[in-house]
Coordinates of C-alpha atoms in Angstrom, one line a residue:
X4 CA 34.1 -10.9 10.6
X5 CA 37.9 -11.3 10.8
X6 CA 40.0 -12.6 7.9
X7 CA 41.3 -16.2 8.3
X8 CA 45.0 -16.2 9.1
X9 CA 46.9 -19.5 9.6
X10 CA 50.4 -20.8 10.0
X11 CA 52.2 -22.6 7.1
X12 CA 53.8 -25.4 9.0
X13 CA 56.6 -25.9 6.4
X14 CA 57.8 -22.2 6.6
X15 CA 56.3 -20.8 9.8
X16 CA 54.8 -17.9 7.8
X17 CA 51.5 -16.3 8.6
X18 CA 49.2 -16.6 5.6
X19 CA 45.6 -15.5 4.7
X20 CA 43.2 -18.1 3.4
X21 CA 41.2 -17.4 0.3
X22 CA 37.8 -18.8 1.2
X23 CA 35.5 -19.9 -1.7
X24 CA 32.2 -18.3 -1.1
X25 CA 33.6 -16.3 1.8
X26 CA 31.4 -13.3 1.1
X27 CA 28.3 -15.6 1.2
X28 CA 29.4 -17.1 4.6
X29 CA 29.9 -13.6 6.1
X30 CA 26.4 -12.7 5.0
X31 CA 25.0 -15.9 6.5
X32 CA 26.8 -15.8 9.9
X33 CA 27.2 -12.0 10.3
X34 CA 23.8 -10.5 9.4
X35 CA 20.2 -10.8 10.6
X36 CA 18.9 -11.6 7.2
X37 CA 21.7 -14.1 6.6
X38 CA 21.0 -16.0 9.8
X39 CA 17.3 -16.3 8.8
X40 CA 18.4 -17.8 5.5
X41 CA 20.8 -20.1 7.2
X42 CA 18.1 -21.5 9.5
X43 CA 15.4 -21.8 6.9
X44 CA 17.3 -23.1 3.9
X45 CA 21.1 -23.5 3.9
X46 CA 21.4 -25.9 6.8
X47 CA 18.8 -28.2 5.2
X48 CA 19.8 -31.5 3.6
X49 CA 17.9 -30.6 0.4
X50 CA 20.2 -27.6 -0.2
X51 CA 23.3 -29.8 0.0
X52 CA 21.7 -32.6 -2.1
X53 CA 21.0 -30.1 -4.9
X54 CA 24.5 -28.8 -4.7
X55 CA 25.9 -32.3 -4.8
X56 CA 23.8 -33.3 -7.7
X57 CA 25.2 -30.5 -9.8
X58 CA 28.8 -31.4 -8.8
X59 CA 28.2 -34.9 -10.0
X60 CA 26.9 -33.7 -13.4
X61 CA 29.1 -33.5 -16.6
X62 CA 28.3 -29.8 -16.7
X63 CA 30.3 -29.2 -13.5
X64 CA 33.5 -30.3 -15.2
X65 CA 33.9 -26.8 -16.8
X66 CA 34.4 -25.5 -13.2
X67 CA 37.5 -27.5 -12.6
X68 CA 40.2 -25.6 -14.6
X69 CA 39.1 -22.1 -13.3
X70 CA 39.1 -23.5 -9.8
X71 CA 42.6 -24.9 -10.1
X72 CA 43.9 -21.6 -11.6
X73 CA 42.2 -19.4 -9.0
X74 CA 43.8 -21.3 -6.1
X75 CA 47.1 -22.0 -7.8
X76 CA 46.8 -25.7 -7.2
X77 CA 49.8 -28.0 -7.9
X78 CA 48.2 -31.0 -9.5
X79 CA 51.4 -33.0 -9.7
X80 CA 50.6 -34.5 -6.3
X81 CA 47.5 -36.2 -7.7
X82 CA 46.5 -39.0 -10.0
X83 CA 44.8 -37.3 -13.0
X84 CA 42.9 -39.6 -15.4
X85 CA 44.1 -39.5 -19.0
X86 CA 40.6 -38.5 -20.2
X87 CA 40.4 -35.9 -17.4
X88 CA 37.9 -35.7 -14.6
X89 CA 34.3 -36.5 -15.5
X90 CA 32.7 -34.0 -13.1
X91 CA 33.7 -31.6 -10.3
X92 CA 33.2 -34.3 -7.6
X93 CA 35.5 -36.6 -9.5
X94 CA 38.2 -33.9 -9.2
X95 CA 37.2 -33.0 -5.7
X96 CA 37.8 -36.5 -4.2
X97 CA 40.8 -37.2 -6.5
X98 CA 43.3 -39.8 -5.5
X99 CA 46.9 -38.8 -4.5
X100 CA 50.3 -40.1 -5.5
X101 CA 51.2 -42.1 -2.4
X102 CA 54.9 -41.0 -2.7
X103 CA 53.7 -37.4 -2.1
X104 CA 52.4 -38.2 1.4
X105 CA 55.0 -40.2 3.3
X106 CA 53.8 -41.6 6.6
X107 CA 55.5 -40.2 9.7
X108 CA 56.2 -41.4 13.2
X109 CA 53.7 -41.4 16.0
X110 CA 50.1 -40.4 15.4
X111 CA 49.7 -38.8 11.9
X112 CA 47.2 -36.4 10.4
X113 CA 44.2 -38.3 8.9
X114 CA 43.8 -35.7 6.2
X115 CA 45.2 -32.6 4.4
X116 CA 43.9 -29.3 5.8
X117 CA 44.4 -27.0 8.7
X118 CA 44.7 -28.3 12.3
X119 CA 43.9 -27.2 15.8
X120 CA 45.0 -29.3 18.8
X121 CA 43.9 -29.3 22.4
X122 CA 45.7 -31.2 25.2
X123 CA 42.3 -31.3 26.9
X124 CA 38.9 -30.8 25.4
X125 CA 38.2 -28.2 28.0
X126 CA 41.1 -26.1 26.5
X127 CA 39.1 -25.6 23.3
X128 CA 37.0 -23.1 25.3
X129 CA 39.7 -20.5 25.1
X130 CA 39.9 -20.7 21.3
X131 CA 36.4 -20.0 20.2
X132 CA 34.7 -16.6 20.6
X133 CA 31.6 -17.7 22.5
X134 CA 33.8 -19.8 24.8
X135 CA 31.3 -22.6 24.7
X136 CA 32.7 -25.9 26.2
X137 CA 32.7 -28.7 23.6
X138 CA 29.8 -30.9 24.6
X139 CA 31.0 -34.5 24.2
X140 CA 27.7 -36.1 25.1
X141 CA 25.9 -34.0 22.4
X142 CA 28.7 -34.6 19.9
X143 CA 28.7 -38.4 20.3
X144 CA 25.0 -38.9 21.2
X145 CA 26.3 -41.4 23.8
X146 CA 26.8 -40.5 27.4
X147 CA 28.9 -43.6 28.3
X148 CA 31.2 -43.0 25.4
X149 CA 31.5 -39.3 26.3
X150 CA 32.8 -40.2 29.8
X151 CA 35.5 -42.4 28.2
X152 CA 37.0 -39.4 26.5
X153 CA 36.3 -36.8 29.2
X154 CA 39.5 -35.2 30.1
X155 CA 41.2 -36.5 27.0
X156 CA 42.8 -34.7 24.0
X157 CA 41.2 -33.5 20.8
X158 CA 42.4 -32.3 17.4
X159 CA 40.3 -30.8 14.6
X160 CA 41.4 -31.1 11.0
X161 CA 39.5 -28.7 8.7
X162 CA 39.4 -29.4 5.0
X163 CA 38.8 -26.4 2.8
X164 CA 37.3 -27.0 -0.7
X165 CA 40.8 -26.7 -2.2
X166 CA 42.2 -29.5 -0.1
X167 CA 42.6 -33.2 -1.0
X168 CA 39.4 -34.7 0.3
X169 CA 40.2 -38.3 1.1
X170 CA 40.7 -39.3 4.7
X171 CA 43.0 -41.9 6.3
X172 CA 43.8 -43.7 9.5
X173 CA 46.0 -41.8 12.0
X174 CA 47.6 -45.0 13.5
X175 CA 47.8 -48.7 13.1
X176 CA 45.0 -50.9 14.7
X177 CA 41.7 -52.5 14.4
X178 CA 38.9 -50.1 13.2
X179 CA 35.4 -50.7 14.5
X180 CA 32.0 -50.3 13.0
X181 CA 30.9 -46.9 11.7
X182 CA 28.3 -45.1 13.8
X183 CA 26.2 -42.5 12.0
X184 CA 24.4 -39.5 13.6
X185 CA 21.9 -37.5 11.7
X186 CA 22.2 -33.7 11.7
X187 CA 22.1 -30.5 9.8
X188 CA 24.5 -29.0 7.2
X189 CA 26.0 -25.8 8.7
X190 CA 29.3 -24.5 7.3
X191 CA 32.4 -25.6 9.2
X192 CA 34.5 -22.7 7.9
X193 CA 36.2 -20.7 10.7
X194 CA 33.9 -17.9 9.8
X195 CA 31.1 -20.1 11.2
X196 CA 33.0 -22.1 13.8
X197 CA 34.3 -19.0 15.5
X198 CA 30.7 -18.1 16.3
X199 CA 30.0 -21.4 18.0
X200 CA 31.7 -24.8 18.3
X201 CA 28.2 -26.3 18.8
X202 CA 28.0 -26.6 15.0
X203 CA 29.9 -29.9 15.4
X204 CA 27.1 -31.2 17.7
X205 CA 24.4 -30.2 15.2
X206 CA 25.8 -31.4 11.8
X207 CA 25.6 -34.8 10.3
X208 CA 28.6 -36.9 11.5
X209 CA 30.0 -40.4 11.5
X210 CA 32.6 -42.0 13.8
X211 CA 34.5 -45.2 14.4
X212 CA 36.9 -46.2 17.1
X213 CA 40.4 -47.5 16.2
X214 CA 42.0 -49.7 18.8
X215 CA 45.7 -49.1 18.9
X216 CA 48.6 -50.6 20.9
X217 CA 50.4 -47.4 21.8
X218 CA 47.8 -44.7 21.8
X219 CA 44.7 -46.3 23.2
X220 CA 41.3 -46.2 21.5
X221 CA 41.2 -43.3 19.0
X222 CA 37.8 -42.0 18.1
X223 CA 37.7 -40.8 14.5
X224 CA 34.8 -38.6 13.5
X225 CA 34.0 -37.1 10.1
X226 CA 31.6 -34.1 10.1
X227 CA 29.5 -33.0 7.1
X228 CA 28.9 -29.4 6.2
X229 CA 27.1 -27.1 3.8
X230 CA 27.2 -28.5 0.2
X231 CA 29.0 -31.7 1.4
X232 CA 26.8 -34.1 -0.5
X233 CA 28.1 -37.3 1.1
X234 CA 30.6 -38.8 3.5
X235 CA 31.7 -42.1 1.9
X236 CA 33.4 -44.7 4.1
X237 CA 35.4 -47.3 2.1
X238 CA 37.3 -49.2 4.8
X239 CA 36.5 -52.7 6.0
X240 CA 34.9 -52.6 9.5
X241 CA 36.2 -54.7 12.3
X242 CA 39.5 -55.2 10.5
X243 CA 43.1 -54.3 11.2
X244 CA 44.1 -51.1 9.3
X245 CA 47.6 -49.7 8.6
X246 CA 48.6 -46.2 9.6
X247 CA 47.8 -43.9 6.7
X248 CA 45.4 -46.5 5.2
X249 CA 42.4 -45.3 3.3
X250 CA 39.2 -44.7 5.2
X251 CA 37.0 -42.9 2.7
X252 CA 36.3 -39.5 1.2
X253 CA 34.0 -36.4 1.3
X254 CA 32.0 -35.3 -1.7
X255 CA 31.9 -31.6 -2.5
X256 CA 32.0 -29.1 0.4
X257 CA 34.3 -28.0 3.2
X258 CA 34.4 -30.7 5.8
X259 CA 36.1 -31.7 9.1
X260 CA 37.6 -34.7 10.8
X261 CA 37.8 -34.7 14.6
X262 CA 40.1 -37.1 16.6
X263 CA 39.5 -37.8 20.3
X264 CA 42.1 -39.5 22.5
X265 CA 41.7 -40.9 26.0
X266 CA 43.3 -39.0 28.8
X267 CA 47.1 -39.4 29.0
X268 CA 47.6 -41.4 25.9
X269 CA 49.3 -38.9 23.6
X270 CA 51.2 -35.6 23.5
X271 CA 50.7 -33.3 20.6
X272 CA 53.6 -31.8 18.6
X273 CA 54.9 -28.6 20.3
X274 CA 54.5 -26.4 17.2
X275 CA 50.8 -27.3 16.8
X276 CA 50.1 -26.6 20.5
X277 CA 51.9 -23.2 20.3
X278 CA 50.0 -22.1 17.2
X279 CA 46.6 -23.2 18.6
X280 CA 47.3 -21.3 21.8
X281 CA 48.0 -18.2 19.7
X282 CA 44.5 -18.7 18.1
X283 CA 45.9 -19.9 14.8
X284 CA 45.4 -23.0 12.7
X285 CA 48.4 -24.8 11.1
X286 CA 48.6 -26.3 7.7
X287 CA 48.9 -30.1 7.8
X288 CA 49.3 -32.9 5.3
X289 CA 48.0 -36.4 5.6
X290 CA 50.8 -38.5 7.1
X291 CA 52.5 -35.8 9.0
X292 CA 53.2 -36.4 12.6
X293 CA 50.8 -34.6 15.0
X294 CA 51.4 -36.5 18.3
X295 CA 53.6 -39.0 20.1

């Protein structure tokens, strides 16, 4: 499997991602024995529940300092309790200093991570190795809703374990009820996604629709993954939400948020389009403009 190279949006530099557990992921998705393990154990809910239980234990707190050091994390962006974090998950879904994430114009990123953007959902076929067309009906488990976003635009924000794991609203508007779809717990690392985009249609996922004045109805979907113990929604349903307002957070594990836009409602930022067309993700911060 290829290494993961991405574009740093701030500098334009090509960088290589250090993937926690990358060797294990290569084993799972790149070997016959690994694929057998993947389908018999790793994708199962119990595997992620067990991992989540450990990350909620006091014993996991000892993992925090080595993790910060290994990934050279700048903790000045975050709110650190005086008594320290009680467990790894407490650190994982840490809160951020709002001044560190100013909210930009237009549609903004709902999370920190690495982003891919597609002017049409069909365009995603060119990015992924298997060339599988993203199946909206399978993804949403709703044929009528799938037709609403057919021909529309899509962005994928991938959160690695080192990222800030709270997610927010990309625009201002009324946010509807949360719809939950049961599924498995495959990894959403590029090492896995490059093999098949179908993972998004197989994993546990939750979505709501935000009604906006300028950008139509934005469908916001959070996707679980291996060792993601929980997706926690904290927003008030059927209420008006500010752009950049809190929606919720992921417990431990790499995770993803997908945004779907109705046809003709938005235009993605040029640099994000160019990088995606080159087959590369771009670093993104919550609150940065991604579309107008």
